[in-house]
Short mmCIF file of N, CA and C and ligand atoms in Angstrom, two decimals:
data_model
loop_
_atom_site.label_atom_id
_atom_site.label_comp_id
_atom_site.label_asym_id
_atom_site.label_seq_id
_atom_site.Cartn_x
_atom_site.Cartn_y
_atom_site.Cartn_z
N UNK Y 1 0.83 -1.20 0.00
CA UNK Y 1 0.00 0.00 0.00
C UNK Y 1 0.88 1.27 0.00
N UNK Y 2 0.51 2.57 -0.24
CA UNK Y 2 1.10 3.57 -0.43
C UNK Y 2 0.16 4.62 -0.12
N UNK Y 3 0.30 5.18 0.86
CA UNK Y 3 -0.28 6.36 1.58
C UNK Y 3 -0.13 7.25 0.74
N UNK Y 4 -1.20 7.95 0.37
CA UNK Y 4 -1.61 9.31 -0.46
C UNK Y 4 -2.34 9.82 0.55
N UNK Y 5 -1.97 11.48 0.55
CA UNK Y 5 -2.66 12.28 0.92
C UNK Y 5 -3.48 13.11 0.12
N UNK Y 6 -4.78 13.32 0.18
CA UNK Y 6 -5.61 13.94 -1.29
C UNK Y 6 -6.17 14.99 -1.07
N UNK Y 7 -6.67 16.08 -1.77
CA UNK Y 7 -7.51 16.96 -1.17
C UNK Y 7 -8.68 16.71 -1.71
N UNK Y 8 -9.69 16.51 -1.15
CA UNK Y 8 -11.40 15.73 -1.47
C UNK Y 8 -12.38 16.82 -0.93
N UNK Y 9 -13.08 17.62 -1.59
CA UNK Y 9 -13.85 18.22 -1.05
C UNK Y 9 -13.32 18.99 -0.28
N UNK Y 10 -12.40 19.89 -0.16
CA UNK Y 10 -11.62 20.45 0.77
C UNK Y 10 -10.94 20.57 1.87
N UNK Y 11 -10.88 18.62 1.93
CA UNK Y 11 -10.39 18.31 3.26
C UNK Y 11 -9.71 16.84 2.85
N UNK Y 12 -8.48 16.93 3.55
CA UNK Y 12 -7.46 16.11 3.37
C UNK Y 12 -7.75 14.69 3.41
N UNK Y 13 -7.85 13.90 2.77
CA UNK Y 13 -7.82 12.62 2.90
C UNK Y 13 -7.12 11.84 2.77
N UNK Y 14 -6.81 10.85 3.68
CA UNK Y 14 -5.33 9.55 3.65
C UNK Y 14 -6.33 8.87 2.98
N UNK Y 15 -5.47 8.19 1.72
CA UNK Y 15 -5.80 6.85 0.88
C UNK Y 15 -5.07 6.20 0.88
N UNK Y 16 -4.81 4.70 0.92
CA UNK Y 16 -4.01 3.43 0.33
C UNK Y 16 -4.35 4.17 -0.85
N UNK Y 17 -3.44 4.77 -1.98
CA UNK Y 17 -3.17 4.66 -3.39
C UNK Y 17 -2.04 2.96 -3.99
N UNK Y 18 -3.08 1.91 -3.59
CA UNK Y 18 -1.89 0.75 -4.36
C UNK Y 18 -2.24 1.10 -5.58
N UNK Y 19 -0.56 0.64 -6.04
CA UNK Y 19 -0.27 0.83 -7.69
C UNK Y 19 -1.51 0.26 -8.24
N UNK Y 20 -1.96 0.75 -8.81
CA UNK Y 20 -3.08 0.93 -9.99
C UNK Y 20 -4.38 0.47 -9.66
N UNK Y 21 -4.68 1.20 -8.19
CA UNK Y 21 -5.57 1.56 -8.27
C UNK Y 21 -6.30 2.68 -8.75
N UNK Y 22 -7.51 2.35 -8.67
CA UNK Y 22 -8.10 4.27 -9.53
C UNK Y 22 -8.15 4.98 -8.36
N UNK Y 23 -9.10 6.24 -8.83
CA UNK Y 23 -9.27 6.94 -7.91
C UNK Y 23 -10.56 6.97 -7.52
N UNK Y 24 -11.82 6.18 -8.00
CA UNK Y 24 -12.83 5.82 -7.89
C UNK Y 24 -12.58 4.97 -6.59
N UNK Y 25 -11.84 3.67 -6.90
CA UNK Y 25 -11.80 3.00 -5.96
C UNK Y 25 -10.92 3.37 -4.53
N UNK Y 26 -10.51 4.69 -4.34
CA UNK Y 26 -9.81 4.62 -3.38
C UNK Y 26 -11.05 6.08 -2.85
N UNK Y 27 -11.45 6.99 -3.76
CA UNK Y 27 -12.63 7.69 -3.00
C UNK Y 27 -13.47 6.90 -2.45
N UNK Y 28 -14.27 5.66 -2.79
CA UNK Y 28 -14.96 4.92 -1.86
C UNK Y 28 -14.33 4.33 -1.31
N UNK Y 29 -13.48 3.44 -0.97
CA UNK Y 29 -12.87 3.40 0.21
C UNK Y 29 -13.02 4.04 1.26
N UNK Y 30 -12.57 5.46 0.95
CA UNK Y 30 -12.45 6.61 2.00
C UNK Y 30 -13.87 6.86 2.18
N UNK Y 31 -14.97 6.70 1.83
CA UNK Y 31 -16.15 7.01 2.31
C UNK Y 31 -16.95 7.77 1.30
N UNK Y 32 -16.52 8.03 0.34
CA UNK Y 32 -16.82 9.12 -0.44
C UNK Y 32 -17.59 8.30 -1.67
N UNK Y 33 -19.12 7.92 -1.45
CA UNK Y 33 -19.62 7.12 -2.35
C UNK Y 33 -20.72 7.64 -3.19
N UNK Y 34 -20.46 8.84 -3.47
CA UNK Y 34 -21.40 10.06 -3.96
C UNK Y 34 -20.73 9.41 -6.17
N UNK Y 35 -19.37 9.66 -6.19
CA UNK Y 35 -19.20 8.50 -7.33
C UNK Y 35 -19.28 7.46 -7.15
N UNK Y 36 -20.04 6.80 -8.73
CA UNK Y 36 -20.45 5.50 -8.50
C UNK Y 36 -19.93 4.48 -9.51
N UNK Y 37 -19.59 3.17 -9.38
CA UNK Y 37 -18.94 2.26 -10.12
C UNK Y 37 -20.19 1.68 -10.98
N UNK Y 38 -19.75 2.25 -12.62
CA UNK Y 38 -20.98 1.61 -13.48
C UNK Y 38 -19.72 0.40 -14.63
N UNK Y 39 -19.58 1.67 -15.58
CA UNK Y 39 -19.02 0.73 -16.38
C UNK Y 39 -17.15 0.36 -15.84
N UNK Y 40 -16.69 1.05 -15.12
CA UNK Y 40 -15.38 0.99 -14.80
C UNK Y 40 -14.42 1.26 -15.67
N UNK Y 41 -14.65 1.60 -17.38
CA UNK Y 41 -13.58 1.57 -18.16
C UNK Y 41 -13.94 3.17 -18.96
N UNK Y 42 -14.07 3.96 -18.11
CA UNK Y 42 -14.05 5.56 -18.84
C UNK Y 42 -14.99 5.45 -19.72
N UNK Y 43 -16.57 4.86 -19.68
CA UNK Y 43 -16.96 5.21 -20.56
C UNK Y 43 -18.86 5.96 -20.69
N UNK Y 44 -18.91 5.87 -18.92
CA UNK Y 44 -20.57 5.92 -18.79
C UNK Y 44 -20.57 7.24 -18.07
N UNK Y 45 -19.89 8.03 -17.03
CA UNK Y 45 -19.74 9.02 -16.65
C UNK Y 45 -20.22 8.87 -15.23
N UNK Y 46 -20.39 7.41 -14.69
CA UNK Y 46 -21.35 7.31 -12.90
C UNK Y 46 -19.91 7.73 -12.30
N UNK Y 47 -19.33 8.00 -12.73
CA UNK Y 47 -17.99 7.96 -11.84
C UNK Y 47 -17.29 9.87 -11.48
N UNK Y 48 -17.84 10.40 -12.53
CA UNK Y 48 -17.73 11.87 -12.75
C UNK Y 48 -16.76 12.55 -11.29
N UNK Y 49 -15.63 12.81 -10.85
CA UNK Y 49 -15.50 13.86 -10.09
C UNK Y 49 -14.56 15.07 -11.13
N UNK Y 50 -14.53 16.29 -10.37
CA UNK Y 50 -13.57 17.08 -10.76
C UNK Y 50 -12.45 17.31 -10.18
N UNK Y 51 -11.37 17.43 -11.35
CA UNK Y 51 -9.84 17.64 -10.94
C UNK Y 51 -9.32 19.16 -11.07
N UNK Y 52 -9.08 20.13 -9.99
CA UNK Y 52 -9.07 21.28 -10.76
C UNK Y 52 -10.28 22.00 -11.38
N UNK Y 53 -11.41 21.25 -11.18
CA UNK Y 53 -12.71 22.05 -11.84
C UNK Y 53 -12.71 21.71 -12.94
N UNK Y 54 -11.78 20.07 -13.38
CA UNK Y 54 -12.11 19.99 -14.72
C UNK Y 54 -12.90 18.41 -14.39
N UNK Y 55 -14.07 18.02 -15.22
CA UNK Y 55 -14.79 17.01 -15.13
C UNK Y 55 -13.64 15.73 -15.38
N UNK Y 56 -13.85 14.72 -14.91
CA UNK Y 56 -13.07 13.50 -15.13
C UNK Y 56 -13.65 12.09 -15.08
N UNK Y 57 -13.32 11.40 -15.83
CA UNK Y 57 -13.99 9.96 -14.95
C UNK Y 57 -12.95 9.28 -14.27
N UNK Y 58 -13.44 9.33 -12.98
CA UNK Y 58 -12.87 9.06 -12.06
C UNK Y 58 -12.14 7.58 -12.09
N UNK Y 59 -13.09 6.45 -12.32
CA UNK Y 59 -12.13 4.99 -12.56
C UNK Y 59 -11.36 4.96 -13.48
N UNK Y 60 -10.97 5.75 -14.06
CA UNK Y 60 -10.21 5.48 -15.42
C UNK Y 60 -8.75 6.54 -14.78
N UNK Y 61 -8.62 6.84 -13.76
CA UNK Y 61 -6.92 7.68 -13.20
C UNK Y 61 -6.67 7.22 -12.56
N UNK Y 62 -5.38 6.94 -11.87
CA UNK Y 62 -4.57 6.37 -10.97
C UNK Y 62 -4.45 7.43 -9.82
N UNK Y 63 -5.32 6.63 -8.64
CA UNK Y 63 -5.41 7.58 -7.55
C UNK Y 63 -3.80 8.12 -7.28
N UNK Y 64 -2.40 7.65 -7.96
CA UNK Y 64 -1.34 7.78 -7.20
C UNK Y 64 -0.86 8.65 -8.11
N UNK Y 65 -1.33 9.35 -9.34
CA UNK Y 65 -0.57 10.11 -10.08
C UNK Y 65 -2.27 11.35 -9.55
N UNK Y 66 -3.00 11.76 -8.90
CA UNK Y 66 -3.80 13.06 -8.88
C UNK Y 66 -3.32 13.52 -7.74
N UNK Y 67 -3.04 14.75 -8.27
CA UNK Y 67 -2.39 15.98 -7.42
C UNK Y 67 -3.37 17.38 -7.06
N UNK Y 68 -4.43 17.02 -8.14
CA UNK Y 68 -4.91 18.69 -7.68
C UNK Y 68 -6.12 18.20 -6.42
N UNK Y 69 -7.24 18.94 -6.84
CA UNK Y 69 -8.20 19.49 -5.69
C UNK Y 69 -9.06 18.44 -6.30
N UNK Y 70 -9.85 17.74 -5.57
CA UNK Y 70 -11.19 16.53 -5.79
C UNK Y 70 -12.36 16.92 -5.71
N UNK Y 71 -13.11 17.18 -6.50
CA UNK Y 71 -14.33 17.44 -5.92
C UNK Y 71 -15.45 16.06 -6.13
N UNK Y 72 -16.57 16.06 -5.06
CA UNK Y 72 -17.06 15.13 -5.68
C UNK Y 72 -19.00 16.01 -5.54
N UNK Y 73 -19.72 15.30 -6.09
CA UNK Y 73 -20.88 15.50 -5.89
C UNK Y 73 -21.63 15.88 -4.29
N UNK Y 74 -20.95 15.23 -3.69
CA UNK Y 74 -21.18 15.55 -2.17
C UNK Y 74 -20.41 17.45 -2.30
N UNK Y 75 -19.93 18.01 -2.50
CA UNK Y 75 -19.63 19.25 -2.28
C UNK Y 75 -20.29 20.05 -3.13
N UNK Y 76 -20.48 19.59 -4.56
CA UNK Y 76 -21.24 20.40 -5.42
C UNK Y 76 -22.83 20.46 -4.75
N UNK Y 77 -23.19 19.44 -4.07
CA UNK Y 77 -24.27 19.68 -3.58
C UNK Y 77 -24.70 21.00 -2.28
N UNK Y 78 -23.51 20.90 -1.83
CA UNK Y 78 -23.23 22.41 -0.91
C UNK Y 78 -23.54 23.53 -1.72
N UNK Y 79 -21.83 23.46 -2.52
CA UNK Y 79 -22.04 24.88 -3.46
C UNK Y 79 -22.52 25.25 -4.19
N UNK Y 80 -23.73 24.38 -4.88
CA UNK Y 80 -24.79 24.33 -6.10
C UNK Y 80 -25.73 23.83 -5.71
N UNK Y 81 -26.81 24.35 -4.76
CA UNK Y 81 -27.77 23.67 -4.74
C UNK Y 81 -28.92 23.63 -5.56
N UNK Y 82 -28.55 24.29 -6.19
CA UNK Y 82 -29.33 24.97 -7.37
C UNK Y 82 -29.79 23.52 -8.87
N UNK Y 83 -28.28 23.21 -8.83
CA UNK Y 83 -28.63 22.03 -9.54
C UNK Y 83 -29.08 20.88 -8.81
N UNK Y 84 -29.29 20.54 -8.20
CA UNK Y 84 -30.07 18.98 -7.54
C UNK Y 84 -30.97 19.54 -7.79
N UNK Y 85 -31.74 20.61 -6.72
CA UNK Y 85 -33.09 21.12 -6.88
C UNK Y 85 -33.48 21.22 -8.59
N UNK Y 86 -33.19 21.30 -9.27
CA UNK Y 86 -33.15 21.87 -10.95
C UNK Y 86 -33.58 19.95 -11.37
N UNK Y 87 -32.89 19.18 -11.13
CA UNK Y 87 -33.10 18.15 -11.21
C UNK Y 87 -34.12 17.52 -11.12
N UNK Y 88 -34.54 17.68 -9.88
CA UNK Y 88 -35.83 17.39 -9.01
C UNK Y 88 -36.55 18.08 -9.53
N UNK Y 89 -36.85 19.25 -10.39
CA UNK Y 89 -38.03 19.64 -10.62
C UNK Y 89 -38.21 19.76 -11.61
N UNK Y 90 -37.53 19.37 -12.60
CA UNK Y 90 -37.34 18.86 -13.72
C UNK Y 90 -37.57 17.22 -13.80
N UNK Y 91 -37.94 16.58 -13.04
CA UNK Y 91 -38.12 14.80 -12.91
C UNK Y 91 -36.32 14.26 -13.95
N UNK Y 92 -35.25 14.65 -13.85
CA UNK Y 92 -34.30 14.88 -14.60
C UNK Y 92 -33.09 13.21 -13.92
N UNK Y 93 -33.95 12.70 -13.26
CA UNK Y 93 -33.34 10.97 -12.76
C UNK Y 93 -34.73 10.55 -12.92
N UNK Y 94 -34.71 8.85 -12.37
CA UNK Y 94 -35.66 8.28 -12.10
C UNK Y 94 -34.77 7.03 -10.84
N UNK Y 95 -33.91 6.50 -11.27
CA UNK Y 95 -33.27 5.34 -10.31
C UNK Y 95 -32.45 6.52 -9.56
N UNK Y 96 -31.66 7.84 -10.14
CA UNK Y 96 -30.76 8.57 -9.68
C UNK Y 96 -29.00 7.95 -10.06
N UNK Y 97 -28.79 6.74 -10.36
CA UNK Y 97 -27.38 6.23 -9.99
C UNK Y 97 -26.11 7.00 -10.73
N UNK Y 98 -27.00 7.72 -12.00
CA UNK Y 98 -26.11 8.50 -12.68
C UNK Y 98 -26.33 9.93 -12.41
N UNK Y 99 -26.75 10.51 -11.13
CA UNK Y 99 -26.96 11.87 -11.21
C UNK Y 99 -25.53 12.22 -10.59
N UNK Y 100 -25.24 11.62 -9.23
CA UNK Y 100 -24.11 12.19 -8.76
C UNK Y 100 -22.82 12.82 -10.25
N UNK Y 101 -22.59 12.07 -10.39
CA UNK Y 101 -22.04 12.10 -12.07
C UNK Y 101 -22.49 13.18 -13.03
N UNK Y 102 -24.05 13.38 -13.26
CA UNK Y 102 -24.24 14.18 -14.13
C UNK Y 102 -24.40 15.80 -14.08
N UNK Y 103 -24.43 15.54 -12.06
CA UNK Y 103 -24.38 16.75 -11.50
C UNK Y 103 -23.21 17.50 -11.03
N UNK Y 104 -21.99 17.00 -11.01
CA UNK Y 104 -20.90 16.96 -11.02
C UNK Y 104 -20.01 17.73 -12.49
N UNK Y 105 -20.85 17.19 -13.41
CA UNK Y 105 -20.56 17.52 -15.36
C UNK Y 105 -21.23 18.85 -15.34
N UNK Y 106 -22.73 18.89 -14.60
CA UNK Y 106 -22.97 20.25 -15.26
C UNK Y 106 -22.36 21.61 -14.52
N UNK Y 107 -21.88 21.04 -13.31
CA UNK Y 107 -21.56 22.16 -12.70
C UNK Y 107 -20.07 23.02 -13.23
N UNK Y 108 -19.60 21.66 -13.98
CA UNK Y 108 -18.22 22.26 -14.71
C UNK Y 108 -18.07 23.07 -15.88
N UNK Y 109 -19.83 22.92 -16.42
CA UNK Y 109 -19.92 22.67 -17.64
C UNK Y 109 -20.87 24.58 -17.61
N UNK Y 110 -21.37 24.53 -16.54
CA UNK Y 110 -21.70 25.97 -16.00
C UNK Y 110 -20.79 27.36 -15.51
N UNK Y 111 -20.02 26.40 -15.23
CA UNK Y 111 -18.80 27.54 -14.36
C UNK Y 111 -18.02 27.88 -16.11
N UNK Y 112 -17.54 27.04 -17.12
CA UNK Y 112 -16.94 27.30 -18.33
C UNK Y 112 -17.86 28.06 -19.26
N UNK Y 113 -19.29 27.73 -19.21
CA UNK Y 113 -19.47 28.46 -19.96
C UNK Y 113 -21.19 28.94 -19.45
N UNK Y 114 -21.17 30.47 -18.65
CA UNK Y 114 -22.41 30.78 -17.70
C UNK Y 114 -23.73 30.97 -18.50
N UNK Y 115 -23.85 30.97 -19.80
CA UNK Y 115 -25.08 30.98 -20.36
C UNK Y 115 -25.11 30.13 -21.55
N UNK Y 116 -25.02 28.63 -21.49
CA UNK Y 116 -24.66 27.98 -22.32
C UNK Y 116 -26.13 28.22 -23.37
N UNK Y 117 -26.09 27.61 -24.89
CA UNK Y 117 -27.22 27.60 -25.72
C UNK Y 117 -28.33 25.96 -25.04
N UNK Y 118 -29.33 25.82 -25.51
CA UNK Y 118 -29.76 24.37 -25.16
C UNK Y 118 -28.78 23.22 -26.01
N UNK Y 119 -28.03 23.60 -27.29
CA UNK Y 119 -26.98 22.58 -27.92
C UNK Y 119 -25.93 22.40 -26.95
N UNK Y 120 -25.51 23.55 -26.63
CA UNK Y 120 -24.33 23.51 -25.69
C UNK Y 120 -24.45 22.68 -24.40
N UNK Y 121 -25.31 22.55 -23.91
CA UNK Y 121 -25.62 22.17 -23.07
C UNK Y 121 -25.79 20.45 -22.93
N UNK Y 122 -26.39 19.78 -24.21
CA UNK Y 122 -26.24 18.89 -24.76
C UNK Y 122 -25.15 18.07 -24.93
N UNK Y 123 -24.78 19.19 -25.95
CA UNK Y 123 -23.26 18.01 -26.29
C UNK Y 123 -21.71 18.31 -25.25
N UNK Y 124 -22.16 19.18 -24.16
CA UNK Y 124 -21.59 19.61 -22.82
C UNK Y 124 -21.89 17.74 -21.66
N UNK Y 125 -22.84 17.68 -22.26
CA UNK Y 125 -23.19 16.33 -21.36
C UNK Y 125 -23.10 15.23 -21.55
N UNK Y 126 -22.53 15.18 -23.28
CA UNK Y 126 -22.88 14.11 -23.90
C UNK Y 126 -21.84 13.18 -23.37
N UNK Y 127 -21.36 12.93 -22.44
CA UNK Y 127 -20.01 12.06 -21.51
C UNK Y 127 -20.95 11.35 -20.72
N UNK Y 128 -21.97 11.94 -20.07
CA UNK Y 128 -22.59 11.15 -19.14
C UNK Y 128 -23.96 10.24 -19.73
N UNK Y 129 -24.05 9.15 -19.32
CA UNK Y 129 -24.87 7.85 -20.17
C UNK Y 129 -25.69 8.03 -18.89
N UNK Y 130 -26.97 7.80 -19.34
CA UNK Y 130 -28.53 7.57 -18.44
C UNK Y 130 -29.52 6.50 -19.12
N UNK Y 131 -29.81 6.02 -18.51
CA UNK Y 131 -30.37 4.20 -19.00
C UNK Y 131 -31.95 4.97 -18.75
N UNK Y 132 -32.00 6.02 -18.01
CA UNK Y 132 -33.64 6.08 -17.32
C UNK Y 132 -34.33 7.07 -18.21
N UNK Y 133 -34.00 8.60 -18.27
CA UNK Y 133 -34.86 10.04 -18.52
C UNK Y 133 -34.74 10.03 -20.10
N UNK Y 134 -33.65 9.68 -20.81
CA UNK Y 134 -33.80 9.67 -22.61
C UNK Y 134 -33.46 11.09 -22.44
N UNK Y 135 -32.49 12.03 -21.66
CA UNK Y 135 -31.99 13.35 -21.42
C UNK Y 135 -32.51 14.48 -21.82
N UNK Y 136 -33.64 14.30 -21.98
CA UNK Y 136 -34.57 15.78 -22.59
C UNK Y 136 -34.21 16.22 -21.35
N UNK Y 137 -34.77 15.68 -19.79
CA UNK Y 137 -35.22 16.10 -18.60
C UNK Y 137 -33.63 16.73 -17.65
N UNK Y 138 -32.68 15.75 -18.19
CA UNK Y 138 -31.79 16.75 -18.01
C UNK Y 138 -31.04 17.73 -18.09
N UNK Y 139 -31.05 18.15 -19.97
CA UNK Y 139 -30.68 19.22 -20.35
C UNK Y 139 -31.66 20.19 -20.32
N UNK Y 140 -32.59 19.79 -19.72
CA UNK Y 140 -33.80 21.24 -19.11
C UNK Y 140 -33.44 21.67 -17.84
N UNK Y 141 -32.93 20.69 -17.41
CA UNK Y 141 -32.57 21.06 -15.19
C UNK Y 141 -31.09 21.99 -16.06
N UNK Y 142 -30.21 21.65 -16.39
CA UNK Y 142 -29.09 22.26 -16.63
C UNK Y 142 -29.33 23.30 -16.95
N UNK Y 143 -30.11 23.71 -18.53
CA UNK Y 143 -30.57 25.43 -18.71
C UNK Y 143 -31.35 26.07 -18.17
N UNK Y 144 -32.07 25.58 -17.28
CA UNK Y 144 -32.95 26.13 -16.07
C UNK Y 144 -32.06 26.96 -15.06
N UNK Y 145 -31.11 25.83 -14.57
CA UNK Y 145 -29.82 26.36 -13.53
C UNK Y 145 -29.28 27.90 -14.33
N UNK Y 146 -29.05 27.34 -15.59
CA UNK Y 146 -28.06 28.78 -16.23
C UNK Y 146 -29.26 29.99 -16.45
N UNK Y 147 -30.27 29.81 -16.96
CA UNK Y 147 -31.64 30.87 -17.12
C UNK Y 147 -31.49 31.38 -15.74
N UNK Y 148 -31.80 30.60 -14.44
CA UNK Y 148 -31.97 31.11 -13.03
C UNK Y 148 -30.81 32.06 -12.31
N UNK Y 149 -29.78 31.58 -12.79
CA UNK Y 149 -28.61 32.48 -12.40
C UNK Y 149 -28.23 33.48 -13.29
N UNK Y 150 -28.64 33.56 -14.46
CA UNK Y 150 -28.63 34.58 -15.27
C UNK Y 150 -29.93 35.85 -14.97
N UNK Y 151 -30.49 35.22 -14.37
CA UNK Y 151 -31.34 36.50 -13.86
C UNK Y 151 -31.71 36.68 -12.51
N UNK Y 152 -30.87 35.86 -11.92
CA UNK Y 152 -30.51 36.59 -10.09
C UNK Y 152 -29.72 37.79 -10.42
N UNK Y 153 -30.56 38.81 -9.61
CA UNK Y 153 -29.79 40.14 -9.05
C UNK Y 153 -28.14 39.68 -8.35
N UNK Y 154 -26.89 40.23 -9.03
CA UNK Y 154 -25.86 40.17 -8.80
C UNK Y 154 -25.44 40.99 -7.19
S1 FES G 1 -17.79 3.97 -14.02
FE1 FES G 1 -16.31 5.41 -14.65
S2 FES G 1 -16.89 6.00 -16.63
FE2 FES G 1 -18.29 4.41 -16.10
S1 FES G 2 -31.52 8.13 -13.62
FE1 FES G 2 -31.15 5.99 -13.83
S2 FES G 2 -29.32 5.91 -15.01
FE2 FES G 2 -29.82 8.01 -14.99
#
């Protein structure tokens, strides 16, 4: 095993980083089960955290080569509550297993670009796979979020 120290949500976390493990599997480990293990090979998006504020799939990096800042869905849910709620009222899950993930994408995908078009928004998401909504319902919670903050008083 090999002790990594990580920054997760803004607070330090010791991981066993063994050689080649991901970083999926060593955030749950640590408790952090907000990403979720779907397809395991970079290709469905349940795994979504951010590195640096940049979206990633998480099983597909080697917890022993990430150096920056972790975010996972558990914090975006702090600093964005805007999108879960957007979700929810938008019916934008149905099982949920891919929201942590998809809520995670849009928040990166908001901060890059604050008034995306409804295309943008789309093919902004098109990383994350949903077996349930057929994504009308989520690229409505997403431009809802950007419409709503585009017309909050600054
Ligand atoms: S579980 Fe990581 S991309 Fe599917
Ligand atoms: S809500 Fe079930 S996979 Fe997306």
């Amino acid at each position: 095993m090999t002790r990594r120290r990580l920054s997760v949500d803004g607070q330090p976390v010791e991981v066993d980083a063994a050689l080649g493990e991901s970083l999926l599997s060593v955030l749950r480990s640590a408790g952090r089960t907000a990403p979720k293990l779907a397809c395991g090979r970079g290709e469905c998006g349940a795994c979504t955290v951010q590195i640096d504020g940049r979206p990633v799939m998480s099983c597909a990096i080697l917890a022993a080569t990430v150096t920056g800042d972790v975010v996972t869905a558990e914090s975006v849910a702090r600093t964005s509550p805007d999108l879960g709620e957007a979700f929810a009222d938008n019916i934008a899950f149905q099982c949920g297993f891919c929201t942590p993930g998809q809520i995670v994408r849009a928040d990166a995908l908001l901060r890059d670009n604050p008034c995306p078009s409804r295309a943008e928004v789309a093919q902004g998401m098109i990383g994350n796979v949903c077996r349930c909504t057929g994504y009308v319902q989520i690229v409505d919670a997403v431009c809802d979020v950007a419409r709503q903050r585009e017309a909050a008083p600054q």
